[in-house]
XYZ file of C-alpha atoms in Angstrom:
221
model
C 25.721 0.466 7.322
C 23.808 -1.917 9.231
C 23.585 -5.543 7.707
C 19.792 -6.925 8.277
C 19.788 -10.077 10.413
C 18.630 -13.426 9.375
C 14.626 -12.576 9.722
C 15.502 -9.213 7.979
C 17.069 -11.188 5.121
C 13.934 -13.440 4.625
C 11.629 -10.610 5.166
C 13.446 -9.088 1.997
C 13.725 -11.766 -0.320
C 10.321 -12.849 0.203
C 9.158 -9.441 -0.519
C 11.508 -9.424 -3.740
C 9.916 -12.734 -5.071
C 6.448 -12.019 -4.091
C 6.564 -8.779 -6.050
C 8.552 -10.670 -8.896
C 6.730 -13.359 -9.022
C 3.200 -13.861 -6.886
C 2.302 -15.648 -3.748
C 1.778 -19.145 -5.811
C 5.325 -18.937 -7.870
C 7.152 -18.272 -4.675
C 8.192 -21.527 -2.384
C 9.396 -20.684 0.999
C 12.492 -23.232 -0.016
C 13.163 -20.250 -3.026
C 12.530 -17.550 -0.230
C 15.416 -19.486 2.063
C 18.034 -19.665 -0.729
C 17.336 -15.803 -1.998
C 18.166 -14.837 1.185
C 21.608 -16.598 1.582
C 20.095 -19.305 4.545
C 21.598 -22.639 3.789
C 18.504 -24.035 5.392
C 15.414 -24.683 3.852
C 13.618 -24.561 6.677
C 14.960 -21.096 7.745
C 11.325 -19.699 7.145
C 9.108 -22.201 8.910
C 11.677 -21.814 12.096
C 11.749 -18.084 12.059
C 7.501 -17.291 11.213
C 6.054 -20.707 10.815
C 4.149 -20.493 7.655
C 3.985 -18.364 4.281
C 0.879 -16.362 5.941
C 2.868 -15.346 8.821
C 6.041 -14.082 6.575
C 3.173 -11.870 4.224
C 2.263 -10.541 7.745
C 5.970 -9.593 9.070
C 6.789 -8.041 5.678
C 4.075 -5.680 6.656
C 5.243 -5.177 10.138
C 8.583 -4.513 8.904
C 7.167 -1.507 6.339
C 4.712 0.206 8.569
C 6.125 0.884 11.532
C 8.386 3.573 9.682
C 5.413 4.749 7.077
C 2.908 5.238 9.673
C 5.307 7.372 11.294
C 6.266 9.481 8.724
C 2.823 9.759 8.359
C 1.887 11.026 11.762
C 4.972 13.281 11.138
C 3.552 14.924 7.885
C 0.176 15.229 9.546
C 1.679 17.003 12.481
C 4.030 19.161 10.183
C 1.074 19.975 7.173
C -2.079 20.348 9.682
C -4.455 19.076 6.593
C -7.874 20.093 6.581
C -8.400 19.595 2.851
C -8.777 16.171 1.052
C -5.406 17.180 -0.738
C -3.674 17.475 2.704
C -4.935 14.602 3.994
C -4.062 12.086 0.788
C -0.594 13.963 0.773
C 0.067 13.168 4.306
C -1.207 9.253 3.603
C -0.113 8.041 0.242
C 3.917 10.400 -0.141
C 4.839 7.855 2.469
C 3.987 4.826 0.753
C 5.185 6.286 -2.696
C 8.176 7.018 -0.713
C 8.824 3.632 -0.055
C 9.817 2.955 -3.497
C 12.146 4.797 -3.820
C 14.408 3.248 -1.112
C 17.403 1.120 -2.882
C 16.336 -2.328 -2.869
C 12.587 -1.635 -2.363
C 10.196 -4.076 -3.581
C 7.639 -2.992 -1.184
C 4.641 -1.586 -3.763
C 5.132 -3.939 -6.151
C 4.639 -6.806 -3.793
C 1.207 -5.119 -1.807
C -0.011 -4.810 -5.681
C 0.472 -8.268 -6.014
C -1.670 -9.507 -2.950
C -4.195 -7.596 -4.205
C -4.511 -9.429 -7.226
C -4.598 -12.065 -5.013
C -7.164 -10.826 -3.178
C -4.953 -11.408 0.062
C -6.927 -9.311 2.435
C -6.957 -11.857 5.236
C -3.509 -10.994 6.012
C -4.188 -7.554 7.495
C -6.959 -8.889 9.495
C -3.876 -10.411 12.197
C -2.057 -6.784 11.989
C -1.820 -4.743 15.071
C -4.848 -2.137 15.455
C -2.235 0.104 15.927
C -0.059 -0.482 12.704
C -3.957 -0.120 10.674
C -4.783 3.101 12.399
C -3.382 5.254 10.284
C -5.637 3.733 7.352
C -8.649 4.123 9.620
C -7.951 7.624 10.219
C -7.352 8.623 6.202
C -10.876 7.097 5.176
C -12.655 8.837 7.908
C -11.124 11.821 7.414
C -11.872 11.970 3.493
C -15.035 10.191 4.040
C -16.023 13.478 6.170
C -14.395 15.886 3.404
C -16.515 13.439 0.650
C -19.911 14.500 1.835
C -20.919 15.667 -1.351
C -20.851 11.940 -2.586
C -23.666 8.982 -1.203
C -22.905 5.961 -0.182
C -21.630 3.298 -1.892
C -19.947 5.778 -4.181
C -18.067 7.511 -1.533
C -16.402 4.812 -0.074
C -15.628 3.229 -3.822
C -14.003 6.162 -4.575
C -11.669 6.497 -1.832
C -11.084 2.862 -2.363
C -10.044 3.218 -5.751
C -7.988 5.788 -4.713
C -6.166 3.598 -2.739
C -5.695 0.806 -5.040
C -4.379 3.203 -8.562
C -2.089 5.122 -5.733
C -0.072 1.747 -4.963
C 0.047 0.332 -8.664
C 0.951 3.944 -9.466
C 3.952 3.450 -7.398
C 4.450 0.075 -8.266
C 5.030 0.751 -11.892
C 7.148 3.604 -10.946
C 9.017 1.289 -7.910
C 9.531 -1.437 -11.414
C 10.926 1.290 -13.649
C 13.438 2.726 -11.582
C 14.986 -0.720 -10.773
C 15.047 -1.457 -14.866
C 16.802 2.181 -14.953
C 14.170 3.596 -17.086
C 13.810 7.153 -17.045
C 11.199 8.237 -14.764
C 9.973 11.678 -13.581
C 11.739 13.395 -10.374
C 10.004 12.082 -6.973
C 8.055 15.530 -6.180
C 6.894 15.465 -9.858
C 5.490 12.632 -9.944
C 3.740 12.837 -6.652
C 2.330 16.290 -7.267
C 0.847 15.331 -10.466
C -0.422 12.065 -9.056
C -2.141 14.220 -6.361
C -4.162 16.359 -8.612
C -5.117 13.368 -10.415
C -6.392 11.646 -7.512
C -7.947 14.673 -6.108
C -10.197 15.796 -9.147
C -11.191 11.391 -9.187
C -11.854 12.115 -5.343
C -13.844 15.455 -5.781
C -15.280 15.088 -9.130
C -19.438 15.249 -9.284
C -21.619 12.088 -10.062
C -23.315 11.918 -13.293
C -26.176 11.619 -13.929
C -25.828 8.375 -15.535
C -23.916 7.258 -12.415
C -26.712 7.743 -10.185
C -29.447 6.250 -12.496
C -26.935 2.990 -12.555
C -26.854 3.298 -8.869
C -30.686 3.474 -8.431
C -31.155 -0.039 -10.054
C -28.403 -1.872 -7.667
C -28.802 -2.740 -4.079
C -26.878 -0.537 -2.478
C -23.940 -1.707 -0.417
C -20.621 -0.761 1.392
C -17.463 -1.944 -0.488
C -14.857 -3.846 0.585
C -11.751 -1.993 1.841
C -9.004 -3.006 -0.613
C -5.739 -3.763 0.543
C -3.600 -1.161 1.221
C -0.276 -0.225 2.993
């Protein structure tokens, strides 16, 4: 087994403590030691700031989700909203369930911190994917105006990670939780009658006495 280098080793503790305990509870002297660098300064040498080290942990996930994304997208062909949220959130639930994964736990965290700036110095390339999902549901969402359609899919987004999160929490307490394809499936159907469902009534008539306006992508992996 390959033993992560020194940025590896920061890149995982601070993901550990973020998830564990928040952006604001988390010194980058605490991030150092967790990661078994005798200097304290190992983080401001290696990324410069606390910003920057939110930003690699990212770079360090995606580049492996996004392509088991492309690879479920090329192997399931969606052309349902099903297919399409199968093919985008499995590989991010699938994340926590790698030993040692803190990964869901930690994005849920940011956004309660309402960290969004962060993805704003990603690589187009590593956000594509995301791009791709919401126009590709947003075109399968028809059915649904504006704001609502692009609330739902954003809410979608946001229960799909703290869904994981709680499961990515359990499993490292040992708690029982339900097998992997399970738990997905059923997650999935949930999602997909939230995604599909008809407005109300009521939901319109709230609607009609609100300036309409476009909601802000939450964060998401």
């Amino acid at each position: 087994m390959v033993q992560p280098n020194a940025k590896e080793q920061l890149v995982l503790a601070a993901e550990r403590l973020f998830a564990e305990h928040g952006l604001d509870g988390t010194s980058l002297r605490q991030i150092s030691a967790a990661a078994g660098n005798g200097n304290n300064t190992a983080v401001q040498y290696h990324f410069g700031s606390k910003a920057r080290l939110i930003q690699a942990i990212f770079e360090y996930r995606l580049h492996d989700l996004n392509r088991r994304r492309d690879a479920l997208v090329a192997q399931l062909g969606p052309r349902d909203i099903r297919g399409w949220l199968e093919c985008h959130v499995a590989p991010v639930l699938e994340q926590g369930e790698r030993e040692g994964s803190h990964y869901l736990s930690f994005v849920a965290r940011l956004q309660q911190h309402g960290r969004r700036d962060v993805l704003g110095h990603l690589s187009p390339e590593l956000l594509a994917p995301d791009r791709r999902f919401r126009e590709r549901a947003g075109a399968l969402l028809r059915h649904l105006p504006e704001p609502l359609r692009g609330h739902r899919i954003a809410q979608t987004m946001i229960f799909s990670v703290h869904a994981g999160s709680e499961r990515e929490q359990s499993r490292a307490r040992h708690e029982h939780v339900l097998p992997f394809a399970v738990h997905l499936r059923d997650l999935l159907d949930g999602l997909v009658g939230f995604l599909q469902s008809p407005v109300s009534s009521e939901t319109l008539s709230a609607l009609g006495e609100h300036i309409p306006h476009e909601p802000a992508p939450p964060l998401h992996p």
